[in-house]
Coordinates of C-alpha atoms in Angstrom, one line a residue:
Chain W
X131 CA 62.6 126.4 122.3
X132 CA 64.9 128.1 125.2
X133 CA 66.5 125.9 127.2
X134 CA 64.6 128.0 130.1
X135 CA 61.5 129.4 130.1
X136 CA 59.8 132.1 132.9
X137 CA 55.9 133.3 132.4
X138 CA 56.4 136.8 130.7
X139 CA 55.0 139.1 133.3
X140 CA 54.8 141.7 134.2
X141 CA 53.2 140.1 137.5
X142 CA 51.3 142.3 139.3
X143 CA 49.5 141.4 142.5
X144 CA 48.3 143.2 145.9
X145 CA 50.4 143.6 149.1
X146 CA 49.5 140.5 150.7
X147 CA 48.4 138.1 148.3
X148 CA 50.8 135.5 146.7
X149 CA 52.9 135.7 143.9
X150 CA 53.2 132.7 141.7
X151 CA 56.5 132.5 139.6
X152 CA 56.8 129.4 136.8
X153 CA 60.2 128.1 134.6
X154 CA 60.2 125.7 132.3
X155 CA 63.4 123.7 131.3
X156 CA 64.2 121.9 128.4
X157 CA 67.5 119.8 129.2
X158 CA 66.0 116.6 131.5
X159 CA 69.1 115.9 132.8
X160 CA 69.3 119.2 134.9
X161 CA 69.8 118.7 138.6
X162 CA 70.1 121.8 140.3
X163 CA 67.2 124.5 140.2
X164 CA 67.8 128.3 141.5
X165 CA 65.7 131.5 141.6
X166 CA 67.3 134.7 142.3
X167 CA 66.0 138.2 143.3
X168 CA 67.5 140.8 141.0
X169 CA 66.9 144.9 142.2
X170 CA 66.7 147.3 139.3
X171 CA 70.4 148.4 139.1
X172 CA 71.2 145.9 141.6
X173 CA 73.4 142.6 140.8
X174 CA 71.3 139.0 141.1
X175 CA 70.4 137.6 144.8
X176 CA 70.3 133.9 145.7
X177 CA 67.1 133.5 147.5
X178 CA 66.2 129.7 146.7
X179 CA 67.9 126.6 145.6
X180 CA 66.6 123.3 145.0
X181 CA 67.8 120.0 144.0
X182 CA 64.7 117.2 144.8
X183 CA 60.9 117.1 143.7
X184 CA 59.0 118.5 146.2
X185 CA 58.2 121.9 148.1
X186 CA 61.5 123.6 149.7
X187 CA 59.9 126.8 151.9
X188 CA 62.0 129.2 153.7
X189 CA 60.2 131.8 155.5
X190 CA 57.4 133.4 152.9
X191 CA 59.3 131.8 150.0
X192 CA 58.3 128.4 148.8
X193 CA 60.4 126.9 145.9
X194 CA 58.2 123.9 144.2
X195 CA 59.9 121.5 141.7
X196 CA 59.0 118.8 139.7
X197 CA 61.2 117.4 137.0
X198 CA 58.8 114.9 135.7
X199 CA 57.2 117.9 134.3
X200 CA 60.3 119.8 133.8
X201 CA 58.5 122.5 135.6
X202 CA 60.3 124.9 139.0
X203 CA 58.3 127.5 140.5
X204 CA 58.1 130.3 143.0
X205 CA 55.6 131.1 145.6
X206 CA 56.0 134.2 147.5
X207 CA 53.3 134.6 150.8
X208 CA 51.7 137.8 152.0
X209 CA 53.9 139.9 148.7
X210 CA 55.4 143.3 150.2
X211 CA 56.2 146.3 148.0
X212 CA 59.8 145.1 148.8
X213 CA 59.5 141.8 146.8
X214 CA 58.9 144.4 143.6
X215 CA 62.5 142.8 141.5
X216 CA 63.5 140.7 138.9
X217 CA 63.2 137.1 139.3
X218 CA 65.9 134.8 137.4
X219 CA 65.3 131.1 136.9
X220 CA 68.5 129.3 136.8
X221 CA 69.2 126.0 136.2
X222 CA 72.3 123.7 135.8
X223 CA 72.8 122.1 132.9
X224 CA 75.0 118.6 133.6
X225 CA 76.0 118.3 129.7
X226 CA 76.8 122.0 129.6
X227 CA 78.9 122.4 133.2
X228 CA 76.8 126.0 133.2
X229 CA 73.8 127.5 134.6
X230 CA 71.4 129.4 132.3
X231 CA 69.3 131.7 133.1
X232 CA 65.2 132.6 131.9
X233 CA 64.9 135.9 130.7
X234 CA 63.0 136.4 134.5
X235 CA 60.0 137.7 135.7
X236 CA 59.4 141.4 136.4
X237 CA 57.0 141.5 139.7
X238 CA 55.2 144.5 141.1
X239 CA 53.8 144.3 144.4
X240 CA 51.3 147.2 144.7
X241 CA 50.4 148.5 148.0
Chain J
X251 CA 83.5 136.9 154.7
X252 CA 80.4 136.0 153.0
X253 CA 80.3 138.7 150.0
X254 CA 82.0 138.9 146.7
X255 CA 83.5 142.3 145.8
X256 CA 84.4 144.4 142.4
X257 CA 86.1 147.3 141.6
X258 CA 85.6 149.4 140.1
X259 CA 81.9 150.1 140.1
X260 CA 81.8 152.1 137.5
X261 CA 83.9 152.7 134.6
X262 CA 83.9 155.1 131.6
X263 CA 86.4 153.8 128.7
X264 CA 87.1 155.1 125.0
X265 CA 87.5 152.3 122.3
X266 CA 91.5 152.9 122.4
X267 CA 91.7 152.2 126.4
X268 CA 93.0 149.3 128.6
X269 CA 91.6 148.6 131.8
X270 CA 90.7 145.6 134.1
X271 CA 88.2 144.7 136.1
X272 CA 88.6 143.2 139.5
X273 CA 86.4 140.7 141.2
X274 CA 87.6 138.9 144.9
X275 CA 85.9 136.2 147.1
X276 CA 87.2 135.5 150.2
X277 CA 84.5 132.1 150.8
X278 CA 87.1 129.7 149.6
X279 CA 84.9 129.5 146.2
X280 CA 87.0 127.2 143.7
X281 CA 84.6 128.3 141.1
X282 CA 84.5 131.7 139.8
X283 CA 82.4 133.4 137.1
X284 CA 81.9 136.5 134.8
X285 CA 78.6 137.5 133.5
X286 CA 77.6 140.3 131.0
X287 CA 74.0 142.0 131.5
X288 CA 72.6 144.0 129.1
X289 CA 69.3 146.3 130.2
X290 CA 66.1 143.9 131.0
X291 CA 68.1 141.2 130.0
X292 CA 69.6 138.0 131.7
X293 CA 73.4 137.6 132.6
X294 CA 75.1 135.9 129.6
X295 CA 77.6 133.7 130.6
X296 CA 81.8 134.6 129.5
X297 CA 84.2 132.8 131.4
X298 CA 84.2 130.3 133.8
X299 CA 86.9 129.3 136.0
X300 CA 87.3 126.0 137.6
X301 CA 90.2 125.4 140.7
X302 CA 91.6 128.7 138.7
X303 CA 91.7 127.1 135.8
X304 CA 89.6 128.4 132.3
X305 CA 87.1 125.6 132.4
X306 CA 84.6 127.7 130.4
X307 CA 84.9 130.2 127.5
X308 CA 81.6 131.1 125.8
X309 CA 83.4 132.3 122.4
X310 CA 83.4 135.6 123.9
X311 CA 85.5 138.1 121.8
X312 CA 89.4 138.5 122.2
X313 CA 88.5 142.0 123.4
X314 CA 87.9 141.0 126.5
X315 CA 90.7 138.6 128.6
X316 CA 90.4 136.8 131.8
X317 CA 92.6 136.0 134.3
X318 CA 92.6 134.0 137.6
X319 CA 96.0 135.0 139.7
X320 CA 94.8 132.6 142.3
X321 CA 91.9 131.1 144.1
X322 CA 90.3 134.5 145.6
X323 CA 90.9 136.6 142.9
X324 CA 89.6 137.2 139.5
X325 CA 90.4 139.9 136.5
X326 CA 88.9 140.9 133.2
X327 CA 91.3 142.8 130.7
X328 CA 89.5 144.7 128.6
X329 CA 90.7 146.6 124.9
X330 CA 89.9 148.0 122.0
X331 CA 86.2 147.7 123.7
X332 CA 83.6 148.6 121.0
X333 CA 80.4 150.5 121.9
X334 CA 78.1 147.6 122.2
X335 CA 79.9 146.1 125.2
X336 CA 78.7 148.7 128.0
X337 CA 76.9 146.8 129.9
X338 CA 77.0 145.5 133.7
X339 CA 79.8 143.4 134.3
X340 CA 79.0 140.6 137.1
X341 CA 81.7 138.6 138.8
X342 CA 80.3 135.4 140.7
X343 CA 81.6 132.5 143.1
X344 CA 80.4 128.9 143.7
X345 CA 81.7 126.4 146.4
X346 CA 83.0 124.6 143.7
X347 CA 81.5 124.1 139.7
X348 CA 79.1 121.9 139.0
X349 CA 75.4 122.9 140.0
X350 CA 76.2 124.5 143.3
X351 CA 74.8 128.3 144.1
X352 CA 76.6 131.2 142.8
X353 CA 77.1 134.4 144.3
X354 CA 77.2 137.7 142.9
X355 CA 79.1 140.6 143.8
X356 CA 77.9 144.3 143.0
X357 CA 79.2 144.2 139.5
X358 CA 81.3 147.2 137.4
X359 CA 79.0 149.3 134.9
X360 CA 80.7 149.9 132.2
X361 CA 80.7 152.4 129.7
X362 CA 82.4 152.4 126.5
X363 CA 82.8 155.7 124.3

């Protein structure tokens, strides 16, 4: 089992409707939960952290954890051809001292 | 200053060459980080440095040598590079280790003949 796990994709979904990214994790210890935005050719963007259970939103993002589950998501609202990237799951491993990363979600946001 | 830089961004090398790599964060970051990507994969994890210290060394081959001259500045020394390391070479900060957010600069393509 990987230590972090992202739904396969390709995603594919119509300019406005909303994108639904899921990670697994493996270690239950982990305590700090990030999803970055990564641009063909581009280097990786922070675009969410979160540390508690719960929703976190910031503008049309919404970051959802729950770590009874084991289980970090991403919402994006009303999806713009723009969002079309990479998206990374990362997520800190106390043990470790080191993020990993999923091998991300590719998402296409068709106009 | 809110952005990590590299230099160079790209870089062609033969398997004989030296060269370095050059990352810089001027955020006050006490954590610092390099990353090897590889086409439609994730960055893999090579060195981490902790209050520029090595804190982290993921086994990663002798070829490749890191160096942290002080708190805003990281290197990577690279020779006798093989083939199968061209790949994107990502340099990141955090506020300090530990589970905080890392930040990526542009990152160096590399290129080994």
């Amino acid at each position: 089992q990987k230590e972090v796990e992202q739904n396969s994709g390709p995603l594919s979904v119509p300019e406005g409707a909303i994108a639904s990214l899921n990670c697994t994790y493996s270690d239950r210890g982990s305590q700090s939960f990030f999803w970055y935005r990564q641009y063909s050719g581009k280097s990786p963007e922070l675009i969410m952290s979160i540390y508690s259970n719960g929703d976190k939103e910031d503008g049309r993002f919404t970051a959802q954890l729950n770590k009874a589950s084991q289980y970090v998501s991403l919402l994006i609202r009303d999806s713009q051809p723009s969002d079309s990237a990479t998206y990374l799951c990362a997520v800190y491993n106390t043990n470790a001292g080191k993020s990993t990363f999923g091998d991300g979600t590719t998402l296409t946001v068709k106009p | 200053d809110t952005e990590v830089t590299q230099t160079p961004k790209h870089l062609v090398m033969g398997m004989t060459n030296k060269k370095s790599l050059k990352c810089e964060q001027h955020m006050g970051h006490r954590a610092m980080y390099w990353y090897k990507q590889k086409a439609k994969k994730p960055p893999e994890l090579m060195f981490v440095y902790s209050y520029e210290k090595l804190s982290i060394n993921e086994s990663v081959p002798s070829r490749f040598s890191p160096e942290c001259p002080n708190s805003s500045l990281l290197n990577l020394h690279l020779h006798a590079l093989q083939p199968e390391d061209s790949a994107l070479y990502l340099c990141a900060s955090s506020q300090s280790p530990g589970g905080n957010e890392q930040f990526f600069g542009p990152g160096t393509r590399l290129t080994v003949l």
